[in-house]
Short mmCIF file of C-alpha atoms and ligand atoms in Angstrom, two decimals:
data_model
loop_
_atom_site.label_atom_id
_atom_site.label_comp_id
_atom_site.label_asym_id
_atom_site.label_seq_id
_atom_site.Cartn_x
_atom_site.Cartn_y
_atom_site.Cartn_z
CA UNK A 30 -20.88 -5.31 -43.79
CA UNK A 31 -17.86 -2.99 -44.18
CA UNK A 32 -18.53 -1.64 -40.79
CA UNK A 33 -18.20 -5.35 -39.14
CA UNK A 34 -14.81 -6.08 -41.22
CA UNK A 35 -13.43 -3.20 -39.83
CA UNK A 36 -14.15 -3.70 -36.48
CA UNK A 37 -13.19 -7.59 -36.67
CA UNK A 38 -9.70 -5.67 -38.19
CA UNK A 39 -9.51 -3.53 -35.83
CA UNK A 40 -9.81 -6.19 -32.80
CA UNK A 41 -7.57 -8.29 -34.69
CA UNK A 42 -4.93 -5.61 -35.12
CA UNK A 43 -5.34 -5.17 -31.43
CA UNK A 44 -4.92 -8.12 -30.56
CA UNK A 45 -1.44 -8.49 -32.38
CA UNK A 46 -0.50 -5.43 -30.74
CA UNK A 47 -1.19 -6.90 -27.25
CA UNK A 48 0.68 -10.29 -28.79
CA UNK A 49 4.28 -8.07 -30.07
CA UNK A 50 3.99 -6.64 -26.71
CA UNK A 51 4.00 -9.81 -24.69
CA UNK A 52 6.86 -10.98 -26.76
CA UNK A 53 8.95 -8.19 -26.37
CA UNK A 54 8.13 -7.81 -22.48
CA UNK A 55 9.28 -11.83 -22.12
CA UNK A 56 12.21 -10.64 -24.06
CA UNK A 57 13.49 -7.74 -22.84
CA UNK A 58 12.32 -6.40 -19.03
CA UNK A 59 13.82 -8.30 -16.62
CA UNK A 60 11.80 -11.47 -14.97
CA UNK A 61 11.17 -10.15 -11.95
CA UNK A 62 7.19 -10.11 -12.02
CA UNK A 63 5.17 -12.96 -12.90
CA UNK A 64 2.41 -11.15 -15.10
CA UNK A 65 -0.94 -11.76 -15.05
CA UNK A 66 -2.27 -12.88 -18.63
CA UNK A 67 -4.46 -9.68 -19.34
CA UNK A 68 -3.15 -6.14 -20.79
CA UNK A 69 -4.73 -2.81 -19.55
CA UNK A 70 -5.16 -0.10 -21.93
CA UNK A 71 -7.29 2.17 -20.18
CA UNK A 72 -9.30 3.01 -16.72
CA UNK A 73 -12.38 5.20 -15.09
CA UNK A 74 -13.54 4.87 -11.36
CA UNK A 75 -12.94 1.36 -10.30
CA UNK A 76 -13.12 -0.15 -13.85
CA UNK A 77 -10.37 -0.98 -16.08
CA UNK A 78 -10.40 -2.51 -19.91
CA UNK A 79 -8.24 -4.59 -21.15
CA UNK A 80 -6.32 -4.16 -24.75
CA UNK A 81 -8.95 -6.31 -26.58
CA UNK A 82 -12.01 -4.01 -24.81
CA UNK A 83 -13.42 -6.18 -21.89
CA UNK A 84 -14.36 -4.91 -18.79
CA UNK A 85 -13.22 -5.25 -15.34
CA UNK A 86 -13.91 -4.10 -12.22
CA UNK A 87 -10.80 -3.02 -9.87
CA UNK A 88 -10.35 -4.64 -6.28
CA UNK A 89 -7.02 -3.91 -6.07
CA UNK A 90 -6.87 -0.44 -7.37
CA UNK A 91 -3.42 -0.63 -8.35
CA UNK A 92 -2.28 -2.21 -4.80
CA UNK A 93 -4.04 0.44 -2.67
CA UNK A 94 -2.34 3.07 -5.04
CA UNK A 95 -5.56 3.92 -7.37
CA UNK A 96 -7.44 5.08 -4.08
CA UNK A 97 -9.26 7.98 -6.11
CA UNK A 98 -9.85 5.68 -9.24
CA UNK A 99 -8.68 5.83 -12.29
CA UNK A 100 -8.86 9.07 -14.50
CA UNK A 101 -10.94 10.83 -11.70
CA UNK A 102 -11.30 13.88 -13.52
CA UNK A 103 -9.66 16.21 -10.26
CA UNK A 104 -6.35 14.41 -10.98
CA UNK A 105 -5.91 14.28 -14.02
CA UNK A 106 -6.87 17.99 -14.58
CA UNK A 107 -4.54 18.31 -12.00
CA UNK A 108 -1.67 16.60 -13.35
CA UNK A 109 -2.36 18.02 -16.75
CA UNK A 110 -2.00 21.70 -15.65
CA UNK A 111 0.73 20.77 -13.77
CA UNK A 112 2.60 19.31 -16.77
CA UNK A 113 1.81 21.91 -19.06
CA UNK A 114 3.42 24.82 -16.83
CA UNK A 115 6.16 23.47 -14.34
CA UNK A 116 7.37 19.66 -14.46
CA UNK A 117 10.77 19.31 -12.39
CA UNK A 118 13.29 21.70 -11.02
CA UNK A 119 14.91 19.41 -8.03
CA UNK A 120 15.18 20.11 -4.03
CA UNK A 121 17.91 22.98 -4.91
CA UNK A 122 14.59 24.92 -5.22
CA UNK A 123 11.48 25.65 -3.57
CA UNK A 124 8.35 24.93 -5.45
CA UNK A 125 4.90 26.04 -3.41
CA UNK A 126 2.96 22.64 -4.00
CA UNK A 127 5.42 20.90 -2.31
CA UNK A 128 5.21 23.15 0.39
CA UNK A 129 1.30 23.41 0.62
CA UNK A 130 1.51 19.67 -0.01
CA UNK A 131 4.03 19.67 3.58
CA UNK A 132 1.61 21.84 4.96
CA UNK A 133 -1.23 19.76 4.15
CA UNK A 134 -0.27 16.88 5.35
CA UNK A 135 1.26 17.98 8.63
CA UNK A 136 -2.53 19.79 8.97
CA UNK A 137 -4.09 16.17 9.06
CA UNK A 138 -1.39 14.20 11.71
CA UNK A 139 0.05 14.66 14.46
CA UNK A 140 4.03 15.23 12.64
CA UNK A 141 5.47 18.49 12.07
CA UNK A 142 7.87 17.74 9.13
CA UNK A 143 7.72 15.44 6.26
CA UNK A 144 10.65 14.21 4.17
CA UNK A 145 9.01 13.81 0.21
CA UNK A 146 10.50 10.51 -1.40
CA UNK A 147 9.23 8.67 -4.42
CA UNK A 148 8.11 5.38 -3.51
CA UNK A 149 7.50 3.64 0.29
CA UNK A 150 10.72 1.83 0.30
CA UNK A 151 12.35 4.96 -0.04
CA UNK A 152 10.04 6.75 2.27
CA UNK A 153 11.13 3.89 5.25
CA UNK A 154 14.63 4.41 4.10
CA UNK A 155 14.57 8.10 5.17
CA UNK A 156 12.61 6.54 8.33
CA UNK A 157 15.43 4.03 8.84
CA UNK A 158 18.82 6.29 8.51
CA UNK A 159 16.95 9.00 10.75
CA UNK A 160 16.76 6.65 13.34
CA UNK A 161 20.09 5.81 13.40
CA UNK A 162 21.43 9.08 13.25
CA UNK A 163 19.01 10.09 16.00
CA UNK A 164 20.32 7.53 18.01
CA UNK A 165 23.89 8.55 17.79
CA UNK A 166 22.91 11.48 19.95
CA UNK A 167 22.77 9.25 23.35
CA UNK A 168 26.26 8.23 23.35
CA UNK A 169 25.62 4.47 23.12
CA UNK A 170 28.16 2.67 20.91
CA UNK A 171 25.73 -0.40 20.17
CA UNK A 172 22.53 1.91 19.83
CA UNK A 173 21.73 1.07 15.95
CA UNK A 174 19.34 -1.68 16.27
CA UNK A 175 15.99 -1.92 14.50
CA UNK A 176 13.28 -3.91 15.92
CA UNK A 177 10.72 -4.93 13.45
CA UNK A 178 8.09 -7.75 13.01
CA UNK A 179 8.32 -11.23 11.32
CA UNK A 180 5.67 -11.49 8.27
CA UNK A 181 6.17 -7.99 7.85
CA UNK A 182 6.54 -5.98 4.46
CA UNK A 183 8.98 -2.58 4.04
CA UNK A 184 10.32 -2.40 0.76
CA UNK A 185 12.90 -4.06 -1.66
CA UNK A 186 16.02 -1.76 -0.87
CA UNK A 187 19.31 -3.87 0.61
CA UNK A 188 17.93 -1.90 3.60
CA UNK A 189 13.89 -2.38 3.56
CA UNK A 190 14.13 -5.98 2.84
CA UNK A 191 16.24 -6.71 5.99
CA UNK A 192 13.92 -4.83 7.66
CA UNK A 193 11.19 -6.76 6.31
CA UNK A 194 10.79 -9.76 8.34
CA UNK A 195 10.43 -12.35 5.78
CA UNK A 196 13.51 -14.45 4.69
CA UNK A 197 12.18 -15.51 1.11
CA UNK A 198 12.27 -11.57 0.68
CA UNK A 199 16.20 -11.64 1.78
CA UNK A 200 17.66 -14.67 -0.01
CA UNK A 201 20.47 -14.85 -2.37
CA UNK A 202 21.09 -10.83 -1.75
CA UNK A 203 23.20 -11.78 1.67
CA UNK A 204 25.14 -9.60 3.25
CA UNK A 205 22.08 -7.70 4.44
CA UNK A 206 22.86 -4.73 6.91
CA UNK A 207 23.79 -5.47 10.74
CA UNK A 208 21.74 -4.57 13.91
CA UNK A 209 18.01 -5.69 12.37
CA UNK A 210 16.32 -8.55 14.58
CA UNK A 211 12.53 -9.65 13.96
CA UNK A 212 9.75 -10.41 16.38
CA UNK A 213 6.86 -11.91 15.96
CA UNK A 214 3.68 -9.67 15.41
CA UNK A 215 1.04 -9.11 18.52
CA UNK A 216 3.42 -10.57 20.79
CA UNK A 217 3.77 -8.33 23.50
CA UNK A 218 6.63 -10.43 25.62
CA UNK A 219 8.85 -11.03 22.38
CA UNK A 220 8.81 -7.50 21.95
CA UNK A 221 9.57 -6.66 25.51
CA UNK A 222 12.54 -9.08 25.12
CA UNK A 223 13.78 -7.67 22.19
CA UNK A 224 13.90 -4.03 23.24
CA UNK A 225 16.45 -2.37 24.86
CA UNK A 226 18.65 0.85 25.14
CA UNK A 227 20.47 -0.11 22.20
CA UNK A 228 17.34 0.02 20.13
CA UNK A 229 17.16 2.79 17.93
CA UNK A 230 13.79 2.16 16.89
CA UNK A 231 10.41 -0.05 16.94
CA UNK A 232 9.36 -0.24 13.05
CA UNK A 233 5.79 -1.58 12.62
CA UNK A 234 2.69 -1.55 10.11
CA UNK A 235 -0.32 -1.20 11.95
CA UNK A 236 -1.90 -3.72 9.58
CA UNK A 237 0.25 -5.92 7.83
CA UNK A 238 -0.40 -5.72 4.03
CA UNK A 239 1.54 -8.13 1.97
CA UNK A 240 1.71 -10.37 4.90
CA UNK A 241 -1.97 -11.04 4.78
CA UNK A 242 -4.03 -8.26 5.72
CA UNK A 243 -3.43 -9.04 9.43
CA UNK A 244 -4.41 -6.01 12.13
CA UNK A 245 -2.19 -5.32 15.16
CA UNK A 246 -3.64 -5.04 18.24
CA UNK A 247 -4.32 -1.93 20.61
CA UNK A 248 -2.08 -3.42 23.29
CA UNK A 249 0.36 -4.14 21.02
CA UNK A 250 0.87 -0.76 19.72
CA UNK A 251 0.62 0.64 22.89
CA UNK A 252 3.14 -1.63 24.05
CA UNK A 253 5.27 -1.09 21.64
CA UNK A 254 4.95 3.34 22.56
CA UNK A 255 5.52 2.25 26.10
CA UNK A 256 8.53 0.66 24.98
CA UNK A 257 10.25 2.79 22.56
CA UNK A 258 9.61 5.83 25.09
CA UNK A 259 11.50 3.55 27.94
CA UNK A 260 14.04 2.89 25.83
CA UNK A 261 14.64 6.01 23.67
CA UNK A 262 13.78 4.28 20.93
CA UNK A 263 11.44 5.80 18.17
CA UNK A 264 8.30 4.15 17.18
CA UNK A 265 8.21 4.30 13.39
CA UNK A 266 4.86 3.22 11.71
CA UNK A 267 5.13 1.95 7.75
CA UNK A 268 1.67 3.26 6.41
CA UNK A 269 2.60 3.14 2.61
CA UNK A 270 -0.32 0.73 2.77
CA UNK A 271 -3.06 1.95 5.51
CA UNK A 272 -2.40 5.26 4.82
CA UNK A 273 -4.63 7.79 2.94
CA UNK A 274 -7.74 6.98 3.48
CA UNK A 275 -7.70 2.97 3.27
CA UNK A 276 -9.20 1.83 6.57
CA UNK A 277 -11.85 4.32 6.80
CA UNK A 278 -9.41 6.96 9.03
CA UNK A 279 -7.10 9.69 7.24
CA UNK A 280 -4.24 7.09 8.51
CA UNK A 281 -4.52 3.57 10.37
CA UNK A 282 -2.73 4.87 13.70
CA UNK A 283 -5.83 6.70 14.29
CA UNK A 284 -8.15 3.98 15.37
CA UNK A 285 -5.85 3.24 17.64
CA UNK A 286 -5.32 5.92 19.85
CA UNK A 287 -0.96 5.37 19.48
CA UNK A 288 0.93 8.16 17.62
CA UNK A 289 4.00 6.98 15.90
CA UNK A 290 7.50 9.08 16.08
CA UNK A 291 7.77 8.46 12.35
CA UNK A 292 5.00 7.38 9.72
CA UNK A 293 6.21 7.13 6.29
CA UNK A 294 3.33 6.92 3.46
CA UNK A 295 3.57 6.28 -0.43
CA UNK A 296 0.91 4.04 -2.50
CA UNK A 297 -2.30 6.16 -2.05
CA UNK A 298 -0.83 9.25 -1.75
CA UNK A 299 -0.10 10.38 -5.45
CA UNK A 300 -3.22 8.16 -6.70
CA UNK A 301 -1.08 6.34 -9.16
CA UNK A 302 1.78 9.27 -9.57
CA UNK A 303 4.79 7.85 -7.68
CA UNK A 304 5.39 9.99 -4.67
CA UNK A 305 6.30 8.87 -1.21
CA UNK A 306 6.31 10.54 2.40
CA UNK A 307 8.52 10.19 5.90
CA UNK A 308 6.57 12.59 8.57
CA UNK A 309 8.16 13.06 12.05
CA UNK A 310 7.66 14.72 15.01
CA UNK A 311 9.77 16.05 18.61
CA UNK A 312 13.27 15.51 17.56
CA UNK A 313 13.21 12.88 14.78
CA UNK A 314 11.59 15.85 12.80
CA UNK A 315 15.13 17.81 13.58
CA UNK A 316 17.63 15.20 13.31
CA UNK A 317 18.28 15.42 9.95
CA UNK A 318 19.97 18.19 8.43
CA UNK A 319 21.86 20.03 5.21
CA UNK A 320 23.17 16.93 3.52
CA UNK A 321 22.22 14.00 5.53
CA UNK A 322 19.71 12.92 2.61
CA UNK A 323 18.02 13.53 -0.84
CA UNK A 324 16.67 12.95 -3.51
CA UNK A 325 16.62 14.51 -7.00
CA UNK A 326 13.07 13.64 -8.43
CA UNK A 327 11.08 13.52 -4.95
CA UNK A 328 8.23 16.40 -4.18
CA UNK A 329 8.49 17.20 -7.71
CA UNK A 330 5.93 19.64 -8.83
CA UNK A 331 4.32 17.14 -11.00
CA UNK A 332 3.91 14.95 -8.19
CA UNK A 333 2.72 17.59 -5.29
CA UNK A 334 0.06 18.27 -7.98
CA UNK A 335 -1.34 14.71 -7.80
CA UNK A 336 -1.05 14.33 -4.36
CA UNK A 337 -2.71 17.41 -3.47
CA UNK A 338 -5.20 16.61 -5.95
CA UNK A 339 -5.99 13.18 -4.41
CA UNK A 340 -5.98 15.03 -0.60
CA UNK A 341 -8.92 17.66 -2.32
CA UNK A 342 -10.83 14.51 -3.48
CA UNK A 343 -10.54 12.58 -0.21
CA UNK A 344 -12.06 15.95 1.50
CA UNK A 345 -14.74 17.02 -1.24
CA UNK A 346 -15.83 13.62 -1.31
CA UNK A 347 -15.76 12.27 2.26
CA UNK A 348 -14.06 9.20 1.12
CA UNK A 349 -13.35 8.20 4.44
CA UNK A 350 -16.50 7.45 5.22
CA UNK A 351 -17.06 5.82 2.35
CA UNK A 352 -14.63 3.35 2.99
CA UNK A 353 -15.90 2.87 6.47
CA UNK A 354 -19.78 2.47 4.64
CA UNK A 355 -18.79 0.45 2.02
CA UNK A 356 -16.31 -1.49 3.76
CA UNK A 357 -18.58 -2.99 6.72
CA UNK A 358 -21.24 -3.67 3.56
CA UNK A 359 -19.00 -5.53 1.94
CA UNK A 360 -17.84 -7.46 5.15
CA UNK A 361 -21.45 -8.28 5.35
CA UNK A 362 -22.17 -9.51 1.80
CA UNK A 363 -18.37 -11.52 2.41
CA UNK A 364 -20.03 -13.25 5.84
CA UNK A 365 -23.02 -14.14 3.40
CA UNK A 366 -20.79 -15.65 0.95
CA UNK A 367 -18.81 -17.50 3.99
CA UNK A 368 -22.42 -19.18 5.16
CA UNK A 369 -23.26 -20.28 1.44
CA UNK A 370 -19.59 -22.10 0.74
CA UNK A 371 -18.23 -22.68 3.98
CA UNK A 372 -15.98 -25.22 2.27
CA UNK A 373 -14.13 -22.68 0.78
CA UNK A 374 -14.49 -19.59 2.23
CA UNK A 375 -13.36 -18.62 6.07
CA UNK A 376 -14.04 -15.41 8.09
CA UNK A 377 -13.42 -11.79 6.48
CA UNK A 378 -10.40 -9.72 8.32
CA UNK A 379 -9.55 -6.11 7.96
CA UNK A 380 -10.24 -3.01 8.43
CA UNK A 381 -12.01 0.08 6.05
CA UNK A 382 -11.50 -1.03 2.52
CA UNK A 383 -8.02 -3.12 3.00
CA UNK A 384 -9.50 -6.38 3.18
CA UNK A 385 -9.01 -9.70 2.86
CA UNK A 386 -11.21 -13.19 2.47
CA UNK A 387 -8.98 -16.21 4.10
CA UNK A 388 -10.22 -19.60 2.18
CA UNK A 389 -10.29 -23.00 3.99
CA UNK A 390 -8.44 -24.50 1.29
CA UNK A 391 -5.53 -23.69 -0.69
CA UNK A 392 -7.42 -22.60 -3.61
CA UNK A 393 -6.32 -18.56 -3.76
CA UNK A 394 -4.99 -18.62 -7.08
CA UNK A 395 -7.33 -20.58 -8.74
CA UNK A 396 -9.78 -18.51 -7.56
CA UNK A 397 -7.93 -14.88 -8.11
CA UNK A 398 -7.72 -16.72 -11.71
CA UNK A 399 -11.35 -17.75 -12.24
CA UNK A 400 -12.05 -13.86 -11.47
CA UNK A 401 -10.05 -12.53 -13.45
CA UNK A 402 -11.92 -14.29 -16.36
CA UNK A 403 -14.85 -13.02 -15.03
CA UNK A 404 -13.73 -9.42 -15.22
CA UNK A 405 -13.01 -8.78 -11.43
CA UNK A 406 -9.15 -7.96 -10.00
CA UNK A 407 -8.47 -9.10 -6.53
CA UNK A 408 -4.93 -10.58 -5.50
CA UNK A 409 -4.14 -13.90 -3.79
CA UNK A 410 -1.78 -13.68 -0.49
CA UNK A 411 0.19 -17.38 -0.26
CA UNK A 412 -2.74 -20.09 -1.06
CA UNK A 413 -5.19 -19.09 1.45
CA UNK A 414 -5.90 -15.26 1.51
CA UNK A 415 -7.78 -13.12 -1.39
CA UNK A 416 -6.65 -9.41 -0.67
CA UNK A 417 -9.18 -6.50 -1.72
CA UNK A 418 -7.89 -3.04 -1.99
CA UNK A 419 -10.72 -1.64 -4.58
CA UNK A 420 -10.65 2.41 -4.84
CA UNK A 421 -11.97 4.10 -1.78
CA UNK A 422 -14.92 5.39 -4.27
CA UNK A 423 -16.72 2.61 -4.62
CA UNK A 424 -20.38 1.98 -4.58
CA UNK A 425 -22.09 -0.56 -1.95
CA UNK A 426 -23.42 -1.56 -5.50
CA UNK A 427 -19.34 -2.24 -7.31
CA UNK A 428 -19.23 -4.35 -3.79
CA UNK A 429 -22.25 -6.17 -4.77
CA UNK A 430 -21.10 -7.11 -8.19
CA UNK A 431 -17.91 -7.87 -7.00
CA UNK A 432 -18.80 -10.60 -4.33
CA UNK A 433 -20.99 -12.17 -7.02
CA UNK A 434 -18.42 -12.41 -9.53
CA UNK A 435 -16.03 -13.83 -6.41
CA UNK A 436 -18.94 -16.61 -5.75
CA UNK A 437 -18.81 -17.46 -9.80
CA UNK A 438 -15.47 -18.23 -9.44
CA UNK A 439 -15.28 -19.84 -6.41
CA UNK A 440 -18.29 -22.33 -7.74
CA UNK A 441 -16.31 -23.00 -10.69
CA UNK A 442 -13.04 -23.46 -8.59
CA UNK A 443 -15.15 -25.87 -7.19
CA UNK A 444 -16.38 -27.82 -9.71
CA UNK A 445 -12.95 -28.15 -11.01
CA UNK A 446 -10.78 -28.77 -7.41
CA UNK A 447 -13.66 -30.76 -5.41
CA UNK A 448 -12.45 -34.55 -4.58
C1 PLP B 523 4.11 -1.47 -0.81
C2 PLP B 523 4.72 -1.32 0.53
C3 PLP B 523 6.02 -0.84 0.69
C4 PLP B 523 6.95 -0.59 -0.48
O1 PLP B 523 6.52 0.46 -1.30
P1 PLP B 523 7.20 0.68 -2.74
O2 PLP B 523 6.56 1.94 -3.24
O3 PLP B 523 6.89 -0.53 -3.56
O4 PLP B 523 8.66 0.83 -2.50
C5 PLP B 523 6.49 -0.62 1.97
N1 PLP B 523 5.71 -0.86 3.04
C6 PLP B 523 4.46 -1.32 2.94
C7 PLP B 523 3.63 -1.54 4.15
C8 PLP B 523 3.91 -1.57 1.67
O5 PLP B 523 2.67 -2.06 1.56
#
């Protein structure tokens, strides 16, 4: 008897907790994210619980940052150590994990210097104002212009949203920076018309993320190479998203045979510590020198730690090809689910374990809603995409569960939207 009281106490004073918090987070942080009505308080692997102790299993992963899971016990001893002997000393100083971290990562690509920033907006900023200095060298008054694609995503910097070739992104925060045009992605002629020797450089995500999960094609990417090498241009690739693991390759460029200038990296990297990465090779990894940029927290020790950490785990346990196993499974069990509600649900697109389910209705949220009361976390894209970015560790059994959780909600979607 006293034992239940306490525990109904105990969920009850949780539950106020959860309730001040709400207030005070409608109150006081700035509106800028529409929350979703749930409260984490703690994670493990690809599950999360929320602050009044139900279970959910993680599709998103953080957005693609969680790519170890949560708490995997390698980071967080990691991180732990890390904080209990050296924290933060800024760039003024060399620390080694940064450098074995440089090292590291310069081991598994095809760059020979990295630029450590903390977050991917930053990381294409570095990618961005290299360019343009690079470009300075060929004595071409109008060569400043960046070429990117329209439904892209690079950030929410003055300068990575007009990169980001999506006006709703860009409203209201006008005057953006001159000399950015868009084209539209996998069009091989627009690009060829938009290229020329005033271009300073081609920026592109090999799969677009927040637009929709949507891969480029070879040609395209090999057309766009052709073209920045024509044109002195550098080819910069945004991987904050496909990076690290995500599509079943150490990074995206790699299935298709076209090696960026410039890659910059961020979400995976740290595994939920905030680090971000431009890596460049020939001479975009000289052009910038002794006060040309900075940045006081980035590389920290703290956050080498985690990211070298999350680069042992990859290794040790072959998450690659995990996400390339587990991945085509759960393309599989997503076709199954396409033949059984084909009113709802269209083909599967993407590539490793970033993923996406496009609907044949506008039903997205509803459905991202209906799971989330069911204890599964996916993410709608606009009204007609479902985005999965669960932890590269998952089980062909976590995809399982998943997809039937996604077909309980989608049946009572259903019962609710039919007409
Ligand atoms: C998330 C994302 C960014 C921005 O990263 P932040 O860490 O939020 O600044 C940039 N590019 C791509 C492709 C992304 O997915």
């Amino acid at each position: 008897m006293t034992t239940i009281t306490k525990t109904a106490s105990a969920a009850a004073v949780a539950a106020a907790e959860e309730e001040q918090a709400r207030v005070w987070d409608a109150a006081h942080v700035m509106k800028t994210y529409a929350r979703q009505p749930v409260t984490f308080v703690r994670g493990r692997g690809a599950r999360l619980w929320d602050a009044r102790g139900k279970e959910y299993l993680d599709f998103l992963a953080g957005i693609a940052v969680c790519s170890v899971g949560h708490c995997h016990p390698r980071l967080v001893a990691a991180v732990q150590e890390q904080a209990a002997t050296l924290m933060h000393v800024s760039n003024l100083y060399l620390t080694e994990g940064q450098a074995r971290l440089a090292r590291r990562l310069i081991e598994l690509s095809d760059f020979e210097r990295v630029f450590f920033s903390n977050s991917g907006a930053e990381a294409n900023e570095v990618a961005l104002k290299l360019a343009r200095k690079r470009a300075k060298a060929f004595g071409r008054p109008n060569k400043f212009r960046i070429v990117s694609a329209l439904n892209s995503f690079h950030g929410r910097t003055i300068a990575t949203i007009t990169a980001t070739g999506q006006p709703k992104y860009q409203k209201g925060f006008e005057p953006l920076p001159a000399g950015f045009s868009y084209v539209p992605f996998n069009d091989i002629a627009a690009l060829k018309a938009a290229v020329s020797g005033d271009t300073a450089a081609i920026l592109l995500e090999p799969i677009q993320g927040e637009g929709g999960i949507l891969p480029a094609t070879r040609e395209y990417l090999q057309a766009a190479r052709e073209l920045a090498d024509r044109n002195d241009a550098l080819l910069i690739f945004d991987e904050v998203q496909t990076g690290m693991g995500r599509t079943g390759r150490m990074w995206a460029y790699q299935h298709y045979g076209v090696v960026p200038d410039v890659m910059t990296l961020a979400k995976g990297l740290g595994g939920g510590f905030p680090i971000g990465a431009c890596l460049a090779r020939g001479d975009a990894a000289e052009t910038l020198v002794p006060g040309d940029h900075g940045s006081t927290f980035a590389g920290s020790p703290l956050a080498a730690s985690a990211a070298n950490a999350v680069l042992d785990v990859i290794a040790d346990e072959e998450l690659q090809a995990n996400a390339r196993r587990v991945g085509a499974h759960l393309v599989a069990r997503l076709e199954d689910l396409r033949r059984r509600h084909p009113h709802t649900v269209g083909p599967a697109r993407g590539v490793g374990l970033m993923l996406a389910v496009g609907l044949t209705r506008p039903v997205a949220r509803q459905i991202v809603g209906a799971c989330l009361d069911a204890g599964l976390i996916v993410n709608a894209i606009g009204d007609d995409t479902i985005r999965m970015l669960p932890p590269l560790t998952i089980t062909e059994g976590d995809a399982d569960a998943a997809v039937e959780t996604l077909e309980k909600a989608i049946v009572a979607v259903a019962a609710v939207t039919a007409s």
